[in-house]
Amino acid sequence: MILCTLSDWNFLAKGLALYESLQETSKNTFTLYYLCLDKRSYDKLWLIKSELDTDNGIIIPVCLEKFEETNPELKVARADRAYNEYCWTLASYFCNYLIANNIDITYIDSDIFFYADIDMFFKEIGNKSVGLIAHRHNLVGDRDGAYNVGVIYFRKDKAGRDTLSWWSDAVLNKKFPHLRSCGDQKYLEEFIPRFGAENICVVDETIGHAAPWNYRLYVWDKITEGKIVWGNKEQILLFSHFSRMSYNLISAEINFTSGTYLDHTLSGQVFNIPQVKKLYVDYFMRLKKIHEKWLIC
């Protein structure tokens, strides 16, 4: 199982939490390719790699600077867009680079944390070529897009490669301006129209996934059993996406979304749900331990 993620030093603790959660929940062995957006992250991961690798999971740091040397179009892209937009460009590009090695590839945002085996995600995809996660709070045509880039899978078959190649090219070269309203994300709405519903699976039936934009949609009474209730569906909570979360290690203060997603979180009221707040407290404690063990120099 080949996975990939990316971050700079500011998100490295979250990326290591992602890696730990995969190690703790995955029954299958995996390799996580980690595209490091600065030298500090790359050097740190190589320094601690021998201690991070286990029998079921290994991490392979990739240096962005060296990656750009062999992929010069990335240097052009870096010069013509803001840093956050460049980071969005890298997700599809890195996946497209890896799939060229004739492997299936799954991209995961570094601020995601798994509570159950990612194999559940692949089982729902079945034999389809691409797996997407729905936002659940909005529809196709909305500004932020109907799907989230947080977890996305591409099979190494023709449909998977064609879809990924189209996405990477469109984002890299800023094509289709009407799809550029939310970084690389709204492009996902074009996958089904362009490459066919028979090839694209929207993973929504069997797994639960949580994020600031959909916490309010769930009943949380069964979270102690590892489940959320969404409408009439009782689902295993596979992962939570801690998007825009920031924190202070000294004061132990958690800023749930750094002032964003106010409309999706009922002006932050969803974080008063005890079960949701506990997700964040537990995640913060995980990050704190990672900082103390690996990142405090």
PDB file of C-alpha atoms in Angstrom:
ATOM      1  CA  MET A   1       0.000   0.000   0.000  1.00  0.00           C
ATOM      2  CA  ILE A   2       1.559   3.275  -1.161  1.00  0.00           C
ATOM      3  CA  LEU A   3       0.470   6.528   0.452  1.00  0.00           C
ATOM      4  CA  CYS A   4       1.768  10.063   0.207  1.00  0.00           C
ATOM      5  CA  THR A   5       1.490  13.373   2.006  1.00  0.00           C
ATOM      6  CA  LEU A   6       3.342  16.679   2.156  1.00  0.00           C
ATOM      7  CA  SER A   7       4.062  19.534   4.540  1.00  0.00           C
ATOM      8  CA  ASP A   8       6.594  22.042   5.757  1.00  0.00           C
ATOM      9  CA  TRP A   9       7.970  22.241   9.308  1.00  0.00           C
ATOM     10  CA  ASN A  10       4.851  24.009  10.591  1.00  0.00           C
ATOM     11  CA  PHE A  11       2.767  20.902   9.863  1.00  0.00           C
ATOM     12  CA  LEU A  12       5.374  18.245  10.558  1.00  0.00           C
ATOM     13  CA  ALA A  13       3.945  17.282  13.956  1.00  0.00           C
ATOM     14  CA  LYS A  14       0.577  16.744  12.278  1.00  0.00           C
ATOM     15  CA  GLY A  15       2.195  14.703   9.533  1.00  0.00           C
ATOM     16  CA  LEU A  16       3.890  12.511  12.131  1.00  0.00           C
ATOM     17  CA  ALA A  17       0.547  12.103  13.931  1.00  0.00           C
ATOM     18  CA  LEU A  18      -0.961  10.960  10.624  1.00  0.00           C
ATOM     19  CA  TYR A  19       1.865   8.451  10.233  1.00  0.00           C
ATOM     20  CA  GLU A  20       1.426   7.140  13.772  1.00  0.00           C
ATOM     21  CA  SER A  21      -2.329   6.764  13.294  1.00  0.00           C
ATOM     22  CA  LEU A  22      -1.758   4.723  10.129  1.00  0.00           C
ATOM     23  CA  GLN A  23       0.743   2.502  11.921  1.00  0.00           C
ATOM     24  CA  GLU A  24      -1.681   1.943  14.786  1.00  0.00           C
ATOM     25  CA  THR A  25      -4.734   1.149  12.645  1.00  0.00           C
ATOM     26  CA  SER A  26      -3.468  -0.480   9.434  1.00  0.00           C
ATOM     27  CA  LYS A  27      -3.369  -4.265   9.216  1.00  0.00           C
ATOM     28  CA  ASN A  28      -1.615  -4.084   5.847  1.00  0.00           C
ATOM     29  CA  THR A  29       1.943  -2.842   5.412  1.00  0.00           C
ATOM     30  CA  PHE A  30       2.338   0.593   3.874  1.00  0.00           C
ATOM     31  CA  THR A  31       4.911   3.087   2.663  1.00  0.00           C
ATOM     32  CA  LEU A  32       4.291   6.793   3.231  1.00  0.00           C
ATOM     33  CA  TYR A  33       6.142   9.073   0.822  1.00  0.00           C
ATOM     34  CA  TYR A  34       6.512  12.419   2.595  1.00  0.00           C
ATOM     35  CA  LEU A  35       7.243  15.430   0.381  1.00  0.00           C
ATOM     36  CA  CYS A  36       9.095  17.864   2.653  1.00  0.00           C
ATOM     37  CA  LEU A  37       8.548  21.481   1.655  1.00  0.00           C
ATOM     38  CA  ASP A  38      11.602  22.763   3.514  1.00  0.00           C
ATOM     39  CA  LYS A  39      15.054  21.416   4.345  1.00  0.00           C
ATOM     40  CA  ARG A  40      14.403  21.442   8.071  1.00  0.00           C
ATOM     41  CA  SER A  41      11.567  18.917   7.730  1.00  0.00           C
ATOM     42  CA  TYR A  42      13.553  16.751   5.332  1.00  0.00           C
ATOM     43  CA  ASP A  43      16.628  16.670   7.559  1.00  0.00           C
ATOM     44  CA  LYS A  44      14.559  15.862  10.651  1.00  0.00           C
ATOM     45  CA  LEU A  45      12.685  12.987   9.014  1.00  0.00           C
ATOM     46  CA  TRP A  46      15.887  11.419   7.740  1.00  0.00           C
ATOM     47  CA  LEU A  47      17.453  11.828  11.166  1.00  0.00           C
ATOM     48  CA  ILE A  48      14.632   9.950  12.940  1.00  0.00           C
ATOM     49  CA  LYS A  49      13.575   7.631  10.099  1.00  0.00           C
ATOM     50  CA  SER A  50      15.192   4.518  11.585  1.00  0.00           C
ATOM     51  CA  GLU A  51      13.160   5.029  14.755  1.00  0.00           C
ATOM     52  CA  LEU A  52       9.932   5.809  12.882  1.00  0.00           C
ATOM     53  CA  ASP A  53       9.966   2.766  10.611  1.00  0.00           C
ATOM     54  CA  THR A  54       8.198  -0.352  11.847  1.00  0.00           C
ATOM     55  CA  ASP A  55       7.271  -3.747  10.445  1.00  0.00           C
ATOM     56  CA  ASN A  56       3.960  -2.449   9.106  1.00  0.00           C
ATOM     57  CA  GLY A  57       4.859   1.086   8.029  1.00  0.00           C
ATOM     58  CA  ILE A  58       7.854   2.976   6.688  1.00  0.00           C
ATOM     59  CA  ILE A  59       8.307   6.627   5.815  1.00  0.00           C
ATOM     60  CA  ILE A  60      10.318   7.940   2.865  1.00  0.00           C
ATOM     61  CA  PRO A  61      11.173  11.655   3.021  1.00  0.00           C
ATOM     62  CA  VAL A  62      11.432  13.445  -0.342  1.00  0.00           C
ATOM     63  CA  CYS A  63      13.215  16.793  -0.570  1.00  0.00           C
ATOM     64  CA  LEU A  64      11.208  19.399  -2.490  1.00  0.00           C
ATOM     65  CA  GLU A  65      14.336  21.245  -3.609  1.00  0.00           C
ATOM     66  CA  LYS A  66      15.744  18.086  -5.205  1.00  0.00           C
ATOM     67  CA  PHE A  67      12.318  17.188  -6.555  1.00  0.00           C
ATOM     68  CA  GLU A  68      12.122  20.563  -8.284  1.00  0.00           C
ATOM     69  CA  GLU A  69      15.538  20.017  -9.874  1.00  0.00           C
ATOM     70  CA  THR A  70      14.239  16.987 -11.757  1.00  0.00           C
ATOM     71  CA  ASN A  71      10.831  18.560 -12.390  1.00  0.00           C
ATOM     72  CA  PRO A  72      11.656  22.122 -13.533  1.00  0.00           C
ATOM     73  CA  GLU A  73       8.034  23.023 -14.301  1.00  0.00           C
ATOM     74  CA  LEU A  74       7.528  23.138 -10.548  1.00  0.00           C
ATOM     75  CA  LYS A  75      10.029  25.993 -10.265  1.00  0.00           C
ATOM     76  CA  VAL A  76       7.982  27.890 -12.820  1.00  0.00           C
ATOM     77  CA  ALA A  77       4.832  27.207 -10.837  1.00  0.00           C
ATOM     78  CA  ARG A  78       6.450  28.321  -7.566  1.00  0.00           C
ATOM     79  CA  ALA A  79       7.272  31.688  -9.129  1.00  0.00           C
ATOM     80  CA  ASP A  80       3.791  32.460 -10.441  1.00  0.00           C
ATOM     81  CA  ARG A  81       1.561  31.686  -7.430  1.00  0.00           C
ATOM     82  CA  ALA A  82       1.270  32.221  -3.698  1.00  0.00           C
ATOM     83  CA  TYR A  83       2.844  29.692  -1.328  1.00  0.00           C
ATOM     84  CA  ASN A  84      -0.450  28.091  -0.286  1.00  0.00           C
ATOM     85  CA  GLU A  85      -1.492  27.754  -3.916  1.00  0.00           C
ATOM     86  CA  TYR A  86       1.863  26.155  -4.698  1.00  0.00           C
ATOM     87  CA  CYS A  87       1.266  23.607  -1.935  1.00  0.00           C
ATOM     88  CA  TRP A  88      -2.105  22.778  -3.500  1.00  0.00           C
ATOM     89  CA  THR A  89      -0.330  22.321  -6.829  1.00  0.00           C
ATOM     90  CA  LEU A  90       2.040  19.776  -5.321  1.00  0.00           C
ATOM     91  CA  ALA A  91      -0.590  17.277  -4.135  1.00  0.00           C
ATOM     92  CA  SER A  92      -1.729  16.220  -7.603  1.00  0.00           C
ATOM     93  CA  TYR A  93       1.749  16.628  -9.094  1.00  0.00           C
ATOM     94  CA  PHE A  94       3.381  14.401  -6.473  1.00  0.00           C
ATOM     95  CA  CYS A  95       0.698  11.747  -6.948  1.00  0.00           C
ATOM     96  CA  ASN A  96       1.175  11.858 -10.709  1.00  0.00           C
ATOM     97  CA  TYR A  97       4.922  11.469 -10.251  1.00  0.00           C
ATOM     98  CA  LEU A  98       4.486   8.422  -8.003  1.00  0.00           C
ATOM     99  CA  ILE A  99       1.881   6.673 -10.144  1.00  0.00           C
ATOM    100  CA  ALA A 100       4.389   6.785 -13.005  1.00  0.00           C
ATOM    101  CA  ASN A 101       6.278   4.103 -11.049  1.00  0.00           C
ATOM    102  CA  ASN A 102       3.347   1.769 -11.836  1.00  0.00           C
ATOM    103  CA  ILE A 103       1.810   1.877  -8.355  1.00  0.00           C
ATOM    104  CA  ASP A 104      -1.613   2.696  -7.016  1.00  0.00           C
ATOM    105  CA  ILE A 105      -1.376   5.910  -5.000  1.00  0.00           C
ATOM    106  CA  THR A 106      -3.405   7.462  -2.201  1.00  0.00           C
ATOM    107  CA  TYR A 107      -2.871  11.075  -1.187  1.00  0.00           C
ATOM    108  CA  ILE A 108      -3.678  12.123   2.402  1.00  0.00           C
ATOM    109  CA  ASP A 109      -3.525  15.634   3.859  1.00  0.00           C
ATOM    110  CA  SER A 110      -1.012  15.822   6.698  1.00  0.00           C
ATOM    111  CA  ASP A 111      -3.609  17.155   9.180  1.00  0.00           C
ATOM    112  CA  ILE A 112      -5.748  14.003   9.001  1.00  0.00           C
ATOM    113  CA  PHE A 113      -5.803  11.425  11.797  1.00  0.00           C
ATOM    114  CA  PHE A 114      -7.125   7.867  11.400  1.00  0.00           C
ATOM    115  CA  TYR A 115      -9.164   5.996  14.011  1.00  0.00           C
ATOM    116  CA  ALA A 116      -9.776   2.834  11.963  1.00  0.00           C
ATOM    117  CA  ASP A 117      -8.096   0.872   9.179  1.00  0.00           C
ATOM    118  CA  ILE A 118      -7.794   2.765   5.890  1.00  0.00           C
ATOM    119  CA  ASP A 119      -8.574  -0.552   4.190  1.00  0.00           C
ATOM    120  CA  MET A 120     -12.249   0.355   4.767  1.00  0.00           C
ATOM    121  CA  PHE A 121     -11.765   3.182   2.275  1.00  0.00           C
ATOM    122  CA  PHE A 122     -10.313   0.839  -0.354  1.00  0.00           C
ATOM    123  CA  LYS A 123     -13.013  -1.792   0.171  1.00  0.00           C
ATOM    124  CA  GLU A 124     -15.763   0.655  -0.757  1.00  0.00           C
ATOM    125  CA  ILE A 125     -13.835   1.751  -3.847  1.00  0.00           C
ATOM    126  CA  GLY A 126     -13.641  -1.866  -4.970  1.00  0.00           C
ATOM    127  CA  ASN A 127     -12.568  -2.164  -8.608  1.00  0.00           C
ATOM    128  CA  LYS A 128     -13.124   1.478  -9.512  1.00  0.00           C
ATOM    129  CA  SER A 129     -10.167   3.595 -10.578  1.00  0.00           C
ATOM    130  CA  VAL A 130     -10.550   6.692  -8.386  1.00  0.00           C
ATOM    131  CA  GLY A 131     -11.825   7.176  -4.846  1.00  0.00           C
ATOM    132  CA  LEU A 132     -13.123  10.532  -3.574  1.00  0.00           C
ATOM    133  CA  ILE A 133     -14.474  11.759  -0.246  1.00  0.00           C
ATOM    134  CA  ALA A 134     -17.613  13.950  -0.263  1.00  0.00           C
ATOM    135  CA  HIS A 135     -17.648  17.093   1.849  1.00  0.00           C
ATOM    136  CA  ARG A 136     -21.220  16.240   2.905  1.00  0.00           C
ATOM    137  CA  HIS A 137     -22.099  19.850   3.717  1.00  0.00           C
ATOM    138  CA  ASN A 138     -22.517  21.117   0.163  1.00  0.00           C
ATOM    139  CA  LEU A 139     -23.310  20.084  -3.406  1.00  0.00           C
ATOM    140  CA  VAL A 140     -21.690  20.075  -6.821  1.00  0.00           C
ATOM    141  CA  GLY A 141     -21.493  23.675  -7.998  1.00  0.00           C
ATOM    142  CA  ASP A 142     -20.782  25.222  -4.607  1.00  0.00           C
ATOM    143  CA  ARG A 143     -17.704  27.409  -4.348  1.00  0.00           C
ATOM    144  CA  ASP A 144     -15.709  24.997  -2.166  1.00  0.00           C
ATOM    145  CA  GLY A 145     -16.620  21.977  -4.272  1.00  0.00           C
ATOM    146  CA  ALA A 146     -18.575  18.864  -3.409  1.00  0.00           C
ATOM    147  CA  TYR A 147     -15.452  16.782  -2.675  1.00  0.00           C
ATOM    148  CA  ASN A 148     -12.450  17.141  -0.404  1.00  0.00           C
ATOM    149  CA  VAL A 149      -8.846  16.550  -1.425  1.00  0.00           C
ATOM    150  CA  GLY A 150      -8.022  15.267   2.088  1.00  0.00           C
ATOM    151  CA  VAL A 151      -8.022  11.592   1.035  1.00  0.00           C
ATOM    152  CA  ILE A 152      -8.002  10.624  -2.634  1.00  0.00           C
ATOM    153  CA  TYR A 153      -7.047   7.386  -4.405  1.00  0.00           C
ATOM    154  CA  PHE A 154      -5.873   6.625  -7.948  1.00  0.00           C
ATOM    155  CA  ARG A 155      -5.463   3.126  -9.384  1.00  0.00           C
ATOM    156  CA  LYS A 156      -2.593   2.585 -11.822  1.00  0.00           C
ATOM    157  CA  ASP A 157      -5.006   1.593 -14.626  1.00  0.00           C
ATOM    158  CA  LYS A 158      -5.800   3.804 -17.617  1.00  0.00           C
ATOM    159  CA  ALA A 159      -8.801   5.549 -16.083  1.00  0.00           C
ATOM    160  CA  GLY A 160      -6.924   6.267 -12.866  1.00  0.00           C
ATOM    161  CA  ARG A 161      -3.863   7.571 -14.683  1.00  0.00           C
ATOM    162  CA  ASP A 162      -5.911   9.656 -17.104  1.00  0.00           C
ATOM    163  CA  THR A 163      -7.903  11.256 -14.294  1.00  0.00           C
ATOM    164  CA  LEU A 164      -4.819  12.044 -12.235  1.00  0.00           C
ATOM    165  CA  SER A 165      -2.901  13.354 -15.239  1.00  0.00           C
ATOM    166  CA  TRP A 166      -5.786  15.674 -16.159  1.00  0.00           C
ATOM    167  CA  TRP A 167      -6.038  16.979 -12.566  1.00  0.00           C
ATOM    168  CA  SER A 168      -2.297  17.558 -12.213  1.00  0.00           C
ATOM    169  CA  ASP A 169      -2.037  19.342 -15.564  1.00  0.00           C
ATOM    170  CA  ALA A 170      -5.083  21.514 -14.897  1.00  0.00           C
ATOM    171  CA  VAL A 171      -3.814  22.653 -11.487  1.00  0.00           C
ATOM    172  CA  LEU A 172      -0.183  23.111 -12.563  1.00  0.00           C
ATOM    173  CA  ASN A 173      -1.119  25.218 -15.578  1.00  0.00           C
ATOM    174  CA  LYS A 174      -4.058  27.082 -14.001  1.00  0.00           C
ATOM    175  CA  LYS A 175      -6.558  25.792 -16.528  1.00  0.00           C
ATOM    176  CA  PHE A 176     -10.336  26.160 -16.339  1.00  0.00           C
ATOM    177  CA  PRO A 177     -10.619  29.373 -14.276  1.00  0.00           C
ATOM    178  CA  HIS A 178     -14.160  28.494 -13.163  1.00  0.00           C
ATOM    179  CA  LEU A 179     -12.689  25.555 -11.239  1.00  0.00           C
ATOM    180  CA  ARG A 180     -10.025  27.599  -9.414  1.00  0.00           C
ATOM    181  CA  SER A 181     -12.277  28.955  -6.664  1.00  0.00           C
ATOM    182  CA  CYS A 182     -10.858  26.624  -4.000  1.00  0.00           C
ATOM    183  CA  GLY A 183      -7.261  25.723  -4.810  1.00  0.00           C
ATOM    184  CA  ASP A 184      -7.014  22.278  -6.418  1.00  0.00           C
ATOM    185  CA  GLN A 185     -10.250  21.047  -4.872  1.00  0.00           C
ATOM    186  CA  LYS A 186     -13.110  22.101  -7.119  1.00  0.00           C
ATOM    187  CA  TYR A 187     -11.408  20.330 -10.035  1.00  0.00           C
ATOM    188  CA  LEU A 188     -12.571  17.059  -8.441  1.00  0.00           C
ATOM    189  CA  GLU A 189     -16.119  17.875  -9.546  1.00  0.00           C
ATOM    190  CA  GLU A 190     -14.987  17.288 -13.136  1.00  0.00           C
ATOM    191  CA  PHE A 191     -13.823  13.721 -12.546  1.00  0.00           C
ATOM    192  CA  ILE A 192     -17.207  12.043 -13.001  1.00  0.00           C
ATOM    193  CA  PRO A 193     -18.357  14.127 -16.023  1.00  0.00           C
ATOM    194  CA  ARG A 194     -15.001  13.674 -17.789  1.00  0.00           C
ATOM    195  CA  PHE A 195     -13.985  10.143 -16.848  1.00  0.00           C
ATOM    196  CA  GLY A 196     -17.289   8.437 -16.074  1.00  0.00           C
ATOM    197  CA  ALA A 197     -19.207   7.442 -12.959  1.00  0.00           C
ATOM    198  CA  GLU A 198     -18.290   3.835 -13.721  1.00  0.00           C
ATOM    199  CA  ASN A 199     -14.656   4.719 -12.896  1.00  0.00           C
ATOM    200  CA  ILE A 200     -15.105   7.105  -9.948  1.00  0.00           C
ATOM    201  CA  CYS A 201     -16.248   6.050  -6.477  1.00  0.00           C
ATOM    202  CA  VAL A 202     -17.522   8.658  -4.035  1.00  0.00           C
ATOM    203  CA  VAL A 203     -16.738   6.882  -0.767  1.00  0.00           C
ATOM    204  CA  ASP A 204     -19.740   7.815   1.330  1.00  0.00           C
ATOM    205  CA  GLU A 205     -21.778   4.715   2.149  1.00  0.00           C
ATOM    206  CA  THR A 206     -19.752   2.655   4.590  1.00  0.00           C
ATOM    207  CA  ILE A 207     -17.365   5.016   6.398  1.00  0.00           C
ATOM    208  CA  GLY A 208     -17.714   8.164   8.475  1.00  0.00           C
ATOM    209  CA  HIS A 209     -15.309  11.072   8.253  1.00  0.00           C
ATOM    210  CA  ALA A 210     -15.300  14.234  10.315  1.00  0.00           C
ATOM    211  CA  ALA A 211     -14.126  17.789   9.695  1.00  0.00           C
ATOM    212  CA  PRO A 212     -15.092  21.317  10.770  1.00  0.00           C
ATOM    213  CA  TRP A 213     -17.469  21.600   7.817  1.00  0.00           C
ATOM    214  CA  ASN A 214     -19.532  18.539   8.759  1.00  0.00           C
ATOM    215  CA  TYR A 215     -19.337  18.073  12.553  1.00  0.00           C
ATOM    216  CA  ARG A 216     -22.762  19.674  12.852  1.00  0.00           C
ATOM    217  CA  LEU A 217     -24.313  17.042  10.605  1.00  0.00           C
ATOM    218  CA  TYR A 218     -23.668  14.154  12.983  1.00  0.00           C
ATOM    219  CA  VAL A 219     -25.124  12.629  16.126  1.00  0.00           C
ATOM    220  CA  TRP A 220     -22.201  11.815  18.425  1.00  0.00           C
ATOM    221  CA  ASP A 221     -23.810   9.521  21.000  1.00  0.00           C
ATOM    222  CA  LYS A 222     -21.993   6.418  19.690  1.00  0.00           C
ATOM    223  CA  ILE A 223     -18.492   7.825  19.334  1.00  0.00           C
ATOM    224  CA  THR A 224     -17.312   5.707  22.296  1.00  0.00           C
ATOM    225  CA  GLU A 225     -18.020   2.752  19.986  1.00  0.00           C
ATOM    226  CA  GLY A 226     -16.007   4.471  17.255  1.00  0.00           C
ATOM    227  CA  LYS A 227     -19.144   5.452  15.319  1.00  0.00           C
ATOM    228  CA  ILE A 228     -21.005   8.532  14.179  1.00  0.00           C
ATOM    229  CA  VAL A 229     -24.616   8.731  13.026  1.00  0.00           C
ATOM    230  CA  TRP A 230     -25.283  10.663   9.809  1.00  0.00           C
ATOM    231  CA  GLY A 231     -28.964  10.839   8.966  1.00  0.00           C
ATOM    232  CA  ASN A 232     -30.105   7.223   8.986  1.00  0.00           C
ATOM    233  CA  LYS A 233     -26.566   5.827   8.625  1.00  0.00           C
ATOM    234  CA  GLU A 234     -24.483   4.532  11.510  1.00  0.00           C
ATOM    235  CA  GLN A 235     -20.870   4.592  10.341  1.00  0.00           C
ATOM    236  CA  ILE A 236     -17.413   3.795  11.700  1.00  0.00           C
ATOM    237  CA  LEU A 237     -15.469   7.051  12.068  1.00  0.00           C
ATOM    238  CA  LEU A 238     -12.484   6.389   9.822  1.00  0.00           C
ATOM    239  CA  PHE A 239     -10.703   9.716  10.243  1.00  0.00           C
ATOM    240  CA  SER A 240     -10.985  13.313  11.321  1.00  0.00           C
ATOM    241  CA  HIS A 241      -9.582  16.207   9.307  1.00  0.00           C
ATOM    242  CA  PHE A 242      -8.223  18.846  11.694  1.00  0.00           C
ATOM    243  CA  SER A 243      -8.223  21.564   9.053  1.00  0.00           C
ATOM    244  CA  ARG A 244      -6.896  24.977  10.124  1.00  0.00           C
ATOM    245  CA  MET A 245      -6.400  23.844  13.737  1.00  0.00           C
ATOM    246  CA  SER A 246      -3.621  25.722  15.554  1.00  0.00           C
ATOM    247  CA  TYR A 247      -2.340  25.394  19.103  1.00  0.00           C
ATOM    248  CA  ASN A 248       0.006  26.756  21.738  1.00  0.00           C
ATOM    249  CA  LEU A 249       2.189  24.138  23.402  1.00  0.00           C
ATOM    250  CA  ILE A 250       2.976  26.308  26.423  1.00  0.00           C
ATOM    251  CA  SER A 251      -0.551  27.418  27.301  1.00  0.00           C
ATOM    252  CA  ALA A 252      -2.198  24.259  25.879  1.00  0.00           C
ATOM    253  CA  GLU A 253      -4.646  26.536  24.064  1.00  0.00           C
ATOM    254  CA  ILE A 254      -6.372  25.046  21.030  1.00  0.00           C
ATOM    255  CA  ASN A 255      -7.674  27.289  18.268  1.00  0.00           C
ATOM    256  CA  PHE A 256     -10.059  24.931  16.532  1.00  0.00           C
ATOM    257  CA  THR A 257     -10.050  26.529  13.078  1.00  0.00           C
ATOM    258  CA  SER A 258      -7.878  29.636  13.500  1.00  0.00           C
ATOM    259  CA  GLY A 259     -10.959  31.793  13.003  1.00  0.00           C
ATOM    260  CA  THR A 260     -12.171  30.152   9.782  1.00  0.00           C
ATOM    261  CA  TYR A 261     -15.215  28.002   8.909  1.00  0.00           C
ATOM    262  CA  LEU A 262     -17.507  30.148  11.048  1.00  0.00           C
ATOM    263  CA  ASP A 263     -20.503  29.467   8.806  1.00  0.00           C
ATOM    264  CA  HIS A 264     -19.890  25.711   8.815  1.00  0.00           C
ATOM    265  CA  THR A 265     -19.321  25.452  12.573  1.00  0.00           C
ATOM    266  CA  LEU A 266     -22.260  27.584  13.743  1.00  0.00           C
ATOM    267  CA  SER A 267     -19.770  30.317  14.679  1.00  0.00           C
ATOM    268  CA  GLY A 268     -17.706  27.756  16.570  1.00  0.00           C
ATOM    269  CA  GLN A 269     -20.562  26.308  18.595  1.00  0.00           C
ATOM    270  CA  VAL A 270     -19.937  22.779  17.280  1.00  0.00           C
ATOM    271  CA  PHE A 271     -16.756  22.689  19.347  1.00  0.00           C
ATOM    272  CA  ASN A 272     -18.901  22.837  22.470  1.00  0.00           C
ATOM    273  CA  ILE A 273     -20.157  19.345  21.619  1.00  0.00           C
ATOM    274  CA  PRO A 274     -18.249  17.317  24.233  1.00  0.00           C
ATOM    275  CA  GLN A 275     -17.370  14.483  21.853  1.00  0.00           C
ATOM    276  CA  VAL A 276     -16.048  16.889  19.215  1.00  0.00           C
ATOM    277  CA  LYS A 277     -14.019  18.812  21.765  1.00  0.00           C
ATOM    278  CA  LYS A 278     -12.526  15.543  23.004  1.00  0.00           C
ATOM    279  CA  LEU A 279     -11.337  14.725  19.480  1.00  0.00           C
ATOM    280  CA  TYR A 280      -9.366  17.963  19.505  1.00  0.00           C
ATOM    281  CA  VAL A 281      -8.009  17.574  23.027  1.00  0.00           C
ATOM    282  CA  ASP A 282      -6.844  14.037  22.267  1.00  0.00           C
ATOM    283  CA  TYR A 283      -5.265  15.182  18.993  1.00  0.00           C
ATOM    284  CA  PHE A 284      -3.525  18.073  20.731  1.00  0.00           C
ATOM    285  CA  MET A 285      -2.096  15.713  23.360  1.00  0.00           C
ATOM    286  CA  ARG A 286      -0.793  13.509  20.550  1.00  0.00           C
ATOM    287  CA  LEU A 287       0.852  16.509  18.894  1.00  0.00           C
ATOM    288  CA  LYS A 288       2.349  17.631  22.194  1.00  0.00           C
ATOM    289  CA  LYS A 289       3.997  14.233  22.701  1.00  0.00           C
ATOM    290  CA  ILE A 290       5.341  14.306  19.147  1.00  0.00           C
ATOM    291  CA  HIS A 291       6.848  17.746  19.707  1.00  0.00           C
ATOM    292  CA  GLU A 292       8.430  16.638  22.959  1.00  0.00           C
ATOM    293  CA  LYS A 293       9.835  13.428  21.500  1.00  0.00           C
ATOM    294  CA  TRP A 294      10.924  14.452  18.035  1.00  0.00           C
ATOM    295  CA  LEU A 295      10.718  18.160  17.291  1.00  0.00           C
ATOM    296  CA  ILE A 296      11.993  20.162  20.251  1.00  0.00           C
ATOM    297  CA  CYS A 297      15.621  20.813  19.405  1.00  0.00           C
TER     298      CYS A 297
END
